[in-house]
């Protein structure tokens, strides 16, 4: 099965690389799937430490795991091939007022979140133990990183380069603290907007350097998990060793996040572990703003995976959306979700045709989170990520709309022009 998987992966990659098409969320989704399905090329995953297994023991992939990989890659590639032959549709033209004011609001909220995080967590932000950092940061950091991500994309859309640079510096600070995902997803979204604006092209022929640069950035983000401890300790000799020793680099790659998250899928299929639709309603709990503050809590399926499949795991296991779908509804639900996932990426790609400078960043960031980050999350947590981004964007956009509405009711000459 490994050979079949490699052939399918290569065929799909060749289409996205050489077909004349826009770089969109289907392209990004396929790249993400290749990254998170790296164990398929190696033929094994890495078992986390449990009461039954040795630390990082390699586990061969079973045939059913390969079928899941092939199903997801096939769904994305087939959807791209079919939809690329549909006529191009003009996106409705509209303009949400005051994008510059919305950018100012996002920047203010970002700085508020950053300041609140520093004041509440203090020197613990400089700690080199991840569990201490996670325990010390709270909602302030959520405001900080989401505001900086949306602000960076809106600044890019409005060509405000100094504000873009400032937002990226704030995200680099988050990277230094020990979190990779926010800077990574923002960088991916910026890359997506830049390539999408170039229109239809044969990516491997027209932007090979951009593709290589993106691959290099991906390696850096994956490698940072193994580099941030010596960086925060100021242990430059250890950092140099980790960056230059090929044996350490190759071991780090085979111990990276995809090799952990796909262990969940492999184990679920091996043991035929099923939970049914129990707890599926928690997805709707997470649609409620600040649900935990109102006592709306539910046990995530990732906790079931950890407790029943990997007892004794100290943490850092993450989750696997494909394992979740199979354990809830077997192959039928997995197939339906894969098709829905591919279709949703096509619809989100159509929304990229919107030229409104305030809407486009929201579409780009949410779409990138959905296309790239979903492989290692539960559906509940994924919904929570999008809810945070949407709420923050709505606050910034609503302030602009409200100010323009007030301006129109004010006497002439008593206001500035806020609609630009």
XYZ file of C-alpha atoms in Angstrom:
420
model
C 0.000 0.000 0.000
C 2.888 2.334 0.570
C 3.694 2.297 -3.146
C 0.090 3.114 -4.067
C 0.087 5.995 -1.590
C 3.322 7.412 -3.010
C 1.946 7.230 -6.571
C -1.314 8.955 -5.594
C 0.551 11.625 -3.641
C 2.937 12.263 -6.539
C 0.144 12.411 -9.130
C -1.827 14.942 -7.102
C 1.272 17.005 -6.381
C 2.131 17.069 -10.084
C -1.342 18.391 -10.900
C -1.202 21.201 -8.362
C 2.364 22.059 -9.398
C 1.960 22.073 -13.179
C -1.724 22.715 -13.931
C -2.608 26.279 -14.900
C -4.698 27.328 -11.908
C -4.789 29.741 -9.005
C -3.013 28.865 -5.827
C -5.992 28.476 -3.498
C -7.153 26.622 -0.401
C -7.324 23.326 -2.288
C -3.631 23.771 -3.152
C -2.838 24.646 0.448
C -4.945 21.759 1.727
C -3.049 19.321 -0.478
C 0.327 20.647 0.681
C -0.835 20.358 4.283
C -2.009 16.790 3.753
C 1.387 15.844 2.301
C 3.092 17.375 5.340
C 0.871 15.655 7.882
C 0.943 12.374 5.956
C 4.760 12.227 6.032
C 4.580 8.932 7.976
C 3.065 7.421 4.839
C 6.349 7.970 3.001
C 8.376 6.614 5.923
C 6.094 3.648 6.565
C 5.803 4.149 10.335
C 4.652 6.448 13.112
C 6.166 7.090 16.525
C 4.360 5.754 19.586
C 4.243 8.292 22.442
C 5.392 7.186 25.860
C 2.655 5.197 27.601
C 2.404 2.605 30.359
C 2.620 -0.058 27.658
C 5.208 1.239 25.200
C 8.741 2.573 25.081
C 9.259 6.243 24.323
C 8.939 7.028 20.584
C 8.858 3.383 19.592
C 8.329 3.112 15.784
C 5.052 1.462 14.761
C 4.432 0.265 11.166
C 1.439 1.752 9.387
C -1.386 -0.645 8.697
C -3.146 -0.871 5.335
C -6.275 0.983 6.514
C -4.189 4.016 7.511
C -2.859 4.229 3.987
C -6.425 4.059 2.667
C -7.329 7.093 4.782
C -4.338 9.017 3.410
C -5.295 8.076 -0.162
C -8.947 9.025 0.422
C -8.073 12.518 1.677
C -5.488 13.222 -1.030
C -7.841 11.856 -3.679
C -10.758 13.967 -2.481
C -8.668 17.148 -2.661
C -7.137 16.374 -6.060
C -10.403 15.261 -7.691
C -12.243 18.309 -6.355
C -9.540 20.551 -7.821
C -9.640 18.816 -11.219
C -13.452 19.027 -11.417
C -13.885 22.575 -10.130
C -11.044 23.944 -12.276
C -13.261 23.199 -15.277
C -16.182 25.231 -13.978
C -16.701 28.740 -15.393
C -15.133 31.547 -13.368
C -17.759 33.358 -11.306
C -17.560 37.041 -10.486
C -17.656 37.618 -6.739
C -20.276 40.198 -5.639
C -18.759 43.644 -5.255
C -19.221 45.372 -1.927
C -17.167 47.398 0.513
C -17.239 47.361 4.296
C -16.444 50.896 5.442
C -13.465 52.132 7.438
C -10.881 49.323 7.002
C -8.136 51.651 8.259
C -10.071 52.270 11.463
C -10.587 48.506 11.842
C -6.811 48.066 11.513
C -6.266 50.616 14.282
C -8.733 48.767 16.518
C -6.975 45.440 15.857
C -3.600 46.966 16.622
C -4.892 48.462 19.886
C -6.426 45.141 20.955
C -3.216 43.322 20.046
C -1.102 45.638 22.192
C -3.648 45.310 25.009
C -3.414 41.522 24.801
C 0.369 41.594 24.670
C 0.579 43.901 27.674
C -1.931 41.830 29.630
C 0.034 38.645 28.880
C 3.325 40.151 30.005
C 1.801 41.546 33.208
C -0.056 38.362 34.126
C 2.584 35.779 33.159
C 5.727 37.784 33.867
C 9.030 35.919 33.819
C 7.288 32.613 33.178
C 7.196 33.652 29.524
C 10.976 33.176 29.530
C 10.736 29.634 30.923
C 11.987 26.781 28.753
C 9.403 24.243 29.987
C 6.312 24.317 27.767
C 3.844 23.106 30.401
C 4.787 26.030 32.660
C 4.260 28.499 29.844
C 0.882 27.017 28.852
C -0.296 27.186 32.463
C 0.762 30.832 32.840
C -0.875 32.365 29.762
C -4.618 32.816 29.323
C -7.121 34.878 27.394
C -4.744 37.825 27.116
C -2.506 35.797 24.828
C -5.506 34.787 22.689
C -6.220 38.480 22.150
C -2.548 39.183 21.452
C -1.879 36.523 18.831
C -5.219 36.600 17.019
C -5.169 40.386 16.855
C -1.615 40.358 15.508
C -2.482 37.723 12.888
C -5.565 39.563 11.622
C -3.725 42.888 11.851
C -0.816 41.592 9.777
C -3.111 40.382 7.005
C -5.213 43.549 7.005
C -2.044 45.666 6.936
C -0.859 43.607 3.941
C -4.209 44.140 2.240
C -4.014 47.904 2.839
C -0.274 48.087 2.009
C 0.603 49.367 5.485
C 4.074 47.850 5.596
C 5.243 49.274 8.928
C 2.137 47.985 10.697
C 2.623 44.611 8.994
C 6.197 44.524 10.273
C 5.065 45.429 13.789
C 2.450 42.671 13.848
C 4.999 40.131 12.627
C 7.401 41.206 15.391
C 4.651 40.573 17.948
C 4.102 37.121 16.433
C 7.848 36.485 16.523
C 7.662 37.214 20.246
C 5.015 34.493 20.501
C 7.356 32.159 18.619
C 10.142 32.951 21.083
C 7.815 32.155 23.979
C 7.359 28.696 22.458
C 4.270 28.718 20.207
C 4.714 28.162 16.477
C 1.216 27.959 15.083
C 0.212 31.642 15.022
C 3.261 32.927 13.162
C 3.196 29.885 10.880
C -0.467 30.280 9.916
C -0.081 34.019 9.414
C 2.930 33.455 7.173
C 0.985 30.838 5.220
C -1.950 33.234 4.821
C 0.304 36.037 3.569
C 1.933 33.634 1.120
C -1.535 32.525 -0.031
C -2.760 36.092 -0.633
C 0.404 36.945 -2.547
C 0.190 33.904 -4.829
C -3.583 34.098 -5.317
C -3.249 37.688 -6.525
C -1.019 36.456 -9.359
C -3.963 34.628 -10.920
C -3.761 31.398 -12.885
C -0.240 30.081 -13.374
C 1.772 26.895 -13.548
C 3.195 27.154 -10.064
C 6.288 24.963 -10.495
C 7.283 26.816 -13.660
C 6.444 30.401 -12.692
C 7.155 30.483 -8.950
C 9.566 27.664 -8.215
C 11.666 29.922 -5.978
C 8.593 30.877 -3.984
C 7.775 27.206 -3.548
C 11.293 26.434 -2.348
C 11.155 29.378 0.049
C 7.838 28.120 1.423
C 9.320 24.642 1.891
C 12.298 26.130 3.736
C 9.954 28.120 5.995
C 7.977 24.965 6.738
C 11.169 23.160 7.774
C 12.078 26.058 10.073
C 8.685 25.999 11.790
C 8.785 22.238 12.278
C 12.386 22.376 13.518
C 11.696 25.152 16.014
C 10.051 22.663 18.356
C 13.519 21.163 18.889
C 15.356 24.494 18.927
C 13.444 26.803 21.244
C 14.787 25.280 24.474
C 18.497 26.022 23.748
C 17.461 29.411 22.321
C 15.668 30.377 25.543
C 18.517 28.975 27.622
C 21.093 30.866 25.594
C 22.901 27.570 24.995
C 24.399 28.451 21.610
C 26.728 25.443 21.416
C 23.755 23.080 21.768
C 21.826 25.119 19.214
C 24.725 24.884 16.755
C 24.906 21.122 17.275
C 21.191 20.680 16.625
C 21.347 22.799 13.481
C 24.413 21.141 11.970
C 24.223 17.482 12.990
C 22.394 15.591 10.247
C 21.685 12.663 12.532
C 19.903 14.945 14.995
C 17.986 16.670 12.186
C 16.774 13.382 10.696
C 15.758 12.081 14.128
C 13.939 15.337 14.762
C 12.015 14.985 11.497
C 10.921 11.447 12.351
C 9.810 12.644 15.797
C 7.946 15.692 14.477
C 4.250 16.402 14.918
C 2.930 14.367 11.925
C 4.554 11.220 13.286
C 2.723 11.729 16.583
C -0.714 12.702 15.285
C -0.851 9.867 12.748
C -0.113 7.437 15.562
C -3.629 8.216 16.807
C -5.175 7.311 13.450
C -3.081 4.171 13.123
C -3.992 3.016 16.633
C -7.707 3.815 16.226
C -7.843 1.709 13.057
C -5.711 -1.079 14.525
C -7.929 -1.453 17.599
C -11.174 -0.594 15.791
C -11.722 2.011 18.503
C -15.165 3.604 18.227
C -16.988 6.110 20.428
C -20.024 6.818 18.251
C -21.569 10.282 18.369
C -21.080 10.576 22.119
C -19.901 14.087 22.976
C -20.334 15.329 19.399
C -22.666 18.046 20.681
C -19.737 19.844 22.278
C -19.062 21.316 18.838
C -22.216 23.391 19.310
C -21.185 24.357 22.855
C -18.087 25.927 21.376
C -20.165 28.130 19.105
C -21.259 30.019 22.237
C -18.868 32.917 23.018
C -16.910 32.329 26.254
C -18.684 28.976 26.723
C -16.346 27.692 29.496
C -17.062 30.823 31.548
C -20.741 29.828 31.586
C -19.981 26.266 32.676
C -20.494 24.752 29.208
C -17.810 22.087 29.200
C -17.461 18.659 27.647
C -14.775 16.006 27.545
C -12.964 16.289 24.187
C -12.433 13.159 22.144
C -8.678 13.764 22.343
C -8.949 13.002 26.069
C -10.637 9.687 25.226
C -7.827 8.850 22.822
C -5.207 9.641 25.450
C -6.909 7.800 28.311
C -7.977 4.652 26.458
C -5.410 4.261 23.672
C -2.313 5.896 25.170
C -2.617 5.673 28.965
C 0.154 7.406 30.825
C 0.991 9.828 28.018
C 2.418 12.944 29.679
C 0.924 15.310 27.110
C 1.624 16.860 23.736
C -0.321 14.175 21.894
C -2.616 16.531 19.987
C -5.414 14.887 18.043
C -6.353 13.627 14.585
C -9.499 14.721 12.748
C -9.555 11.613 10.553
C -9.287 9.333 13.572
C -12.127 11.285 15.157
C -14.401 10.848 12.132
C -13.667 7.132 11.807
C -14.178 6.488 15.519
C -17.514 8.340 15.423
C -19.006 6.915 12.253
C -16.657 4.451 10.583
C -15.817 4.643 6.891
C -19.124 6.314 5.833
C -18.620 9.340 8.099
C -14.931 9.532 7.226
C -15.770 9.536 3.499
C -18.478 12.178 3.898
C -16.234 14.426 5.963
C -13.364 14.128 3.468
C -15.721 15.128 0.639
C -17.173 17.983 2.711
C -13.672 19.142 3.627
C -12.618 19.300 -0.027
C -15.851 21.060 -1.049
C -15.495 23.610 1.758
C -11.974 24.441 0.558
C -13.341 25.057 -2.936
C -16.051 27.382 -1.586
C -13.511 29.220 0.572
C -11.296 29.567 -2.506
C -14.177 31.239 -4.324
C -14.408 33.740 -1.450
C -10.772 34.680 -2.163
C -12.107 36.450 -5.258
C -13.546 39.088 -2.941
C -11.576 42.316 -3.277
C -12.820 44.010 -0.121
C -9.646 44.778 1.888
C -11.376 44.059 5.203
C -13.038 40.767 4.242
C -10.107 39.205 2.406
C -7.817 38.903 5.470
C -10.577 37.197 7.455
C -11.189 34.731 4.629
C -7.466 34.072 4.153
C -6.681 33.415 7.813
C -9.754 31.315 8.573
C -9.311 29.352 5.362
C -5.651 28.703 6.126
C -6.491 27.447 9.608
C -9.111 25.122 8.118
C -6.955 23.898 5.223
C -3.653 23.452 7.038
C -4.265 23.041 10.760
C -7.246 20.716 10.817
C -5.170 17.526 10.548
C -3.931 17.770 14.143
C -7.083 19.068 15.875
C -10.476 17.855 16.978
C -13.467 19.361 15.192
C -14.464 21.051 18.458
C -11.118 22.779 18.902
C -11.029 23.757 15.238
C -14.421 25.448 15.584
C -13.117 27.252 18.665
C -10.155 28.644 16.704
C -12.428 30.030 14.004
C -14.839 31.464 16.577
C -12.020 33.459 18.185
C -10.874 34.905 14.880
C -14.404 35.730 13.730
C -15.370 37.449 16.998
C -12.269 39.628 16.964
C -12.778 40.517 13.308
C -16.439 41.377 13.951
C -15.460 43.725 16.800
C -12.984 45.597 14.599
C -15.337 45.745 11.609
C -18.354 46.728 13.721
C -16.518 49.703 15.226
C -15.784 51.011 11.747
C -19.384 50.536 10.593
C -20.685 52.229 13.735
C -18.360 55.216 13.350
C -19.402 55.695 9.728
C -23.072 55.476 10.744
C -22.514 58.133 13.426
C -20.641 60.269 10.924
C -23.598 60.268 8.554
C -25.917 61.494 11.301
C -23.539 64.240 12.471
C -23.758 67.834 11.177
C -21.666 68.497 8.061
C -18.097 69.578 8.683
C -17.903 68.123 12.206
C -16.062 64.924 11.369
C -13.226 63.405 9.451
C -13.626 61.119 6.486
C -13.709 57.666 8.072
C -14.908 55.616 5.120
C -11.541 55.201 3.437
